[in-house]
Each structure stands twice: as structure tokens, then as C-alpha cells.
Amino acid sequence: MSSIRFRYLLLGGLLTAIPLVGAAAQADEPRARLDVQAEAQLEVVPDRATLNARLWERTPAVARHDDDTDADALRQARDRLEERATALIRALEEAGVERDDISAGSLSVQPEYVPAPRRSDNDHDMLMRTRLDRPFQVRVDDLERLPRLLDALTAAGVNAMDGISYDLADRDAATDEALVKALEKARHKAELIARTMGVSLGAVANISETRSPIYAPRMMAMSADARESATQAEYRPGTIVIEAGVSVSWEIEN
């Protein structure tokens, strides 16, 4: 008799547990989600620029089979280059550029080969000379001063104007703004979809970047006309586009 009663108690316990297991299984079921991807573009106007220029000097050309380097000619070329570099820096300072905004690059030395004057139809000798090159960069925080500074570089006799690189004083603020625009666009899309489909958005389940916002300085090459007549040229920085992308998931509440 006691054995039969025990079986009934055990069966009743199992029947009671079944609804609890079913409720737990329902709680573990993944909730419906709404996944949205969005991209945004931010156009920014640069507020800083860097002028790139170079000075160089050359030694006299000599026969390339001559292994002896003319140390005196090399020293004279270097002295001329350093004298011109000093004059260039002084001219920029007189134009209002702070010394910390002028960057003088390292001296580079490289051989150059030029054809020798022809002495006969079969004469193809080459001459060799040495070129000493020094780059300069000038940071400009006021873009309205660009024409004046270009005049100063031209007057100082730079050998090459390698262009203008436009930049932002605060890059992080621009990239942050692009990311915020992408997130706002994702929320707008999610709310539009939810409203149209007659559902409500719940908590945010997941957020990830699909495109990290990157700011790249914009380089503007200088034309021959601009190099020869800096006073008459116009330098418009234009705009730089920063792109950002995100993927956001919301839980759906019915």
C-alpha cells in the first residue's frame, strides 16, 4: 500500500514540474530583434594648412668614371644650401611665421647623371654630379595668410613648391561628429521601421562599427602657374568628407 502511494506522489511531482520546465524554456527563447545598418558622411572645411617646399644645390658635373669625390665642391654646395635655408627661415619669420611652425627636414645627398656634350656620333658618355636637397614645411593656422607666405617662399628662391596639405586643428571632434551622425541615422531608421510595422523598440542589444571614421589630410598640388605667380593664384581648401558606419540591434517589444 505504501509502495502504491509513493508512486502516486512521484507521478504528481513530475506533472507539477512539467509546466515549470516549459516556462523556463519559453524564457530562454531569443527575443525578436531589429538589426539596422547606417552610414553617414560629414563634410568639413579644413582650418589648417602645411606648405611643402624644397631647396637644393648641385656640384659641378664630372666624368662618372672619376671615383674621387670632390670634397671641396661638396662642401661649397652644402654651404650655399645652408645659407639659403637660413635666409628662407628669416624671410618666413619676417612674414609672421613662428619659428616652431617651420620644420626643416634632414639634408639628403644623391647622385645625378647628365649626358656629356657630344664630341662624335658614337659618344654617349655620362657625367655625374651630386645634388644636396633639403625639404621645408610651414604650418599655417590662418588660411587667409597663404598667399603672403607663398610670396615669401617664392621671394626666398625655393627650387620646388611641393603643394599644400590641408588639415584640421581638432581631428577628433570631426571624427566623433561623423560617428554620432551615423548612430543618429541608425536610430531614425529603426524608429521608422518599428512605427511602420506596428511594433515597439526595446533595449539596444548590440552596437558595432562597420566603418571607422578616418580623417585624411587633403593634398593640393600646385600648378606651374601657381608656382610662378603665387600672388594671383587662389587657394581654396574645399571640403573633406569623413565617412562613418554602424550596425545596431534593438529588441522588439510587441
XYZ file of C-alpha atoms in Angstrom:
254
model
C 0.000 0.000 0.000
C 2.769 2.379 0.906
C 4.529 1.470 -2.342
C 1.451 2.430 -4.392
C 1.151 5.753 -2.509
C 4.796 6.553 -3.206
C 4.249 6.033 -6.936
C 1.328 8.463 -6.923
C 3.392 11.090 -5.126
C 6.250 10.695 -7.606
C 3.922 10.962 -10.597
C 2.293 14.074 -9.145
C 5.695 15.679 -8.659
C 6.628 15.066 -12.269
C 3.345 16.516 -13.521
C 3.916 19.619 -11.405
C 7.446 20.081 -12.767
C 6.451 19.907 -16.441
C 4.781 23.365 -16.561
C 7.842 24.895 -14.819
C 10.196 23.412 -17.394
C 8.007 24.726 -20.206
C 8.013 28.233 -18.700
C 11.798 28.169 -18.369
C 12.171 27.047 -21.982
C 9.967 29.915 -23.121
C 12.058 32.383 -21.100
C 15.228 31.138 -22.783
C 13.845 31.634 -26.293
C 15.618 34.520 -28.081
C 13.521 37.637 -28.397
C 12.813 39.118 -31.798
C 15.336 41.754 -32.825
C 15.590 44.533 -35.360
C 19.013 44.915 -36.985
C 19.841 48.217 -38.669
C 22.929 49.399 -40.527
C 23.567 53.058 -41.281
C 26.313 55.169 -42.821
C 26.812 58.905 -42.579
C 29.064 61.452 -44.251
C 30.394 64.614 -42.698
C 31.842 67.393 -44.818
C 34.359 69.579 -43.035
C 36.256 72.663 -44.156
C 39.957 72.500 -43.232
C 41.220 75.235 -40.926
C 44.937 74.483 -41.083
C 47.455 74.017 -43.883
C 51.050 72.929 -44.368
C 53.195 74.349 -47.146
C 55.783 71.983 -48.589
C 58.860 73.362 -50.339
C 62.423 72.306 -51.131
C 65.811 73.894 -51.610
C 68.666 72.191 -53.421
C 72.186 72.805 -54.654
C 74.333 70.802 -57.077
C 78.037 70.228 -57.503
C 79.617 70.643 -60.955
C 79.160 67.654 -63.254
C 82.263 65.484 -63.742
C 83.067 62.269 -65.586
C 81.312 59.424 -63.794
C 84.326 57.090 -64.033
C 86.162 59.504 -61.760
C 85.962 57.743 -58.371
C 87.354 60.638 -56.370
C 84.636 62.760 -54.801
C 85.378 66.462 -54.907
C 85.093 67.201 -51.184
C 85.632 70.900 -51.709
C 82.811 71.165 -54.266
C 80.544 69.209 -51.944
C 81.358 71.496 -49.030
C 80.729 74.598 -51.119
C 77.349 73.278 -52.260
C 76.390 72.474 -48.683
C 77.452 75.945 -47.501
C 75.358 77.573 -50.233
C 72.364 75.434 -49.285
C 72.642 76.245 -45.581
C 72.974 79.957 -46.370
C 69.810 79.848 -48.471
C 67.996 77.844 -45.783
C 68.869 80.488 -43.181
C 67.598 83.227 -45.487
C 64.385 81.279 -46.113
C 63.664 80.876 -42.401
C 64.378 84.558 -41.800
C 62.001 85.569 -44.620
C 59.225 83.398 -43.178
C 59.701 84.862 -39.700
C 59.521 88.359 -41.157
C 56.241 87.311 -42.789
C 54.849 86.490 -39.342
C 55.503 82.738 -39.077
C 56.520 81.455 -35.648
C 59.791 79.554 -35.514
C 58.010 76.485 -34.106
C 55.779 76.399 -37.200
C 58.793 75.999 -39.509
C 60.179 72.490 -39.928
C 63.461 71.992 -41.769
C 63.955 68.400 -42.892
C 67.164 66.432 -42.978
C 69.738 67.022 -45.674
C 69.716 64.391 -48.408
C 72.574 63.735 -50.829
C 72.091 61.836 -54.066
C 73.974 61.445 -57.346
C 72.563 62.681 -60.634
C 73.636 61.624 -64.110
C 73.556 64.000 -67.054
C 74.635 63.435 -70.674
C 78.033 64.792 -71.592
C 78.382 67.192 -74.528
C 78.612 65.144 -77.727
C 82.025 65.020 -79.357
C 81.074 62.438 -82.017
C 78.059 60.476 -83.201
C 79.093 57.440 -81.133
C 79.865 59.377 -77.976
C 77.391 58.523 -75.194
C 79.420 59.444 -72.102
C 77.566 60.474 -68.984
C 78.598 62.978 -66.365
C 77.826 62.739 -62.665
C 77.038 65.462 -60.174
C 75.808 65.474 -56.584
C 72.539 67.065 -55.516
C 72.016 68.246 -51.932
C 68.354 68.572 -51.076
C 66.580 69.965 -48.007
C 62.785 69.994 -47.546
C 60.827 72.570 -45.567
C 57.351 72.505 -44.085
C 55.480 75.580 -42.903
C 52.364 75.180 -40.763
C 49.683 77.814 -41.333
C 46.850 78.222 -38.814
C 45.269 81.157 -40.644
C 44.434 80.189 -44.220
C 43.973 83.830 -45.196
C 47.752 84.219 -44.887
C 48.545 81.597 -47.526
C 49.149 83.990 -50.452
C 51.556 86.123 -48.395
C 53.530 83.109 -47.219
C 53.708 81.719 -50.742
C 55.100 85.070 -51.838
C 57.737 84.787 -49.119
C 58.736 81.313 -50.275
C 58.921 82.426 -53.879
C 60.975 85.508 -52.984
C 63.359 83.301 -50.993
C 64.069 81.333 -54.175
C 62.787 77.878 -53.290
C 63.557 75.354 -56.009
C 60.268 73.445 -55.702
C 56.835 74.040 -54.231
C 55.501 70.564 -53.478
C 51.940 71.597 -52.699
C 49.673 72.411 -49.794
C 48.358 69.856 -47.316
C 45.073 70.914 -45.694
C 44.255 69.665 -42.237
C 42.102 70.224 -39.138
C 43.245 71.613 -35.822
C 40.871 69.217 -33.997
C 40.555 65.954 -35.928
C 38.976 64.040 -33.036
C 35.991 66.394 -32.866
C 35.288 65.867 -36.573
C 35.523 62.064 -36.446
C 33.337 61.998 -33.309
C 30.700 64.079 -35.075
C 30.690 61.704 -38.043
C 30.170 58.731 -35.730
C 27.322 60.481 -33.894
C 25.619 61.206 -37.222
C 25.803 57.514 -38.157
C 24.294 56.462 -34.814
C 21.503 59.030 -35.115
C 20.736 57.787 -38.601
C 20.577 54.194 -37.337
C 18.100 55.175 -34.621
C 15.980 57.102 -37.111
C 15.833 54.087 -39.447
C 14.935 51.744 -36.576
C 12.156 54.008 -35.322
C 10.767 54.375 -38.850
C 10.718 50.615 -39.385
C 9.169 49.930 -35.988
C 6.453 52.558 -36.478
C 5.618 51.266 -39.937
C 5.461 47.644 -38.772
C 3.436 48.443 -35.648
C 5.985 47.263 -33.090
C 7.909 48.960 -30.304
C 11.636 49.130 -29.840
C 13.077 47.688 -26.671
C 16.576 47.865 -25.280
C 19.628 48.063 -27.519
C 21.052 44.554 -27.820
C 24.224 45.173 -29.818
C 26.254 48.017 -31.347
C 29.253 47.728 -33.663
C 31.154 49.893 -36.131
C 31.100 48.846 -39.764
C 33.263 51.763 -40.924
C 35.546 53.627 -38.549
C 35.643 57.367 -39.266
C 39.080 58.316 -40.611
C 40.318 61.801 -41.371
C 42.952 62.080 -44.081
C 44.587 65.464 -44.809
C 43.812 66.757 -48.293
C 46.826 67.389 -50.502
C 46.604 70.035 -53.214
C 49.351 70.031 -55.807
C 50.486 73.372 -57.114
C 50.338 74.034 -60.825
C 53.194 75.613 -62.719
C 51.220 78.865 -62.972
C 50.691 78.893 -59.226
C 54.383 78.337 -58.538
C 55.385 81.126 -60.873
C 52.747 83.616 -59.728
C 51.634 82.900 -56.200
C 50.086 86.345 -55.753
C 47.492 85.783 -58.484
C 46.549 82.218 -57.558
C 43.557 81.319 -55.410
C 43.869 78.539 -52.869
C 40.531 77.061 -51.901
C 40.745 74.209 -49.400
C 37.360 72.801 -50.405
C 35.854 70.209 -48.090
C 36.934 66.833 -46.817
C 34.411 64.000 -46.416
C 34.580 61.798 -43.323
C 32.519 58.612 -43.509
C 31.304 56.525 -40.563
C 29.182 53.354 -40.410
C 27.453 51.462 -37.596
C 25.331 48.377 -37.050
C 22.778 48.481 -34.187
C 20.333 45.836 -32.938
C 17.215 46.516 -30.877
C 14.953 44.057 -29.097
C 11.351 44.189 -30.346
C 8.530 44.558 -27.845
C 5.081 43.542 -29.096
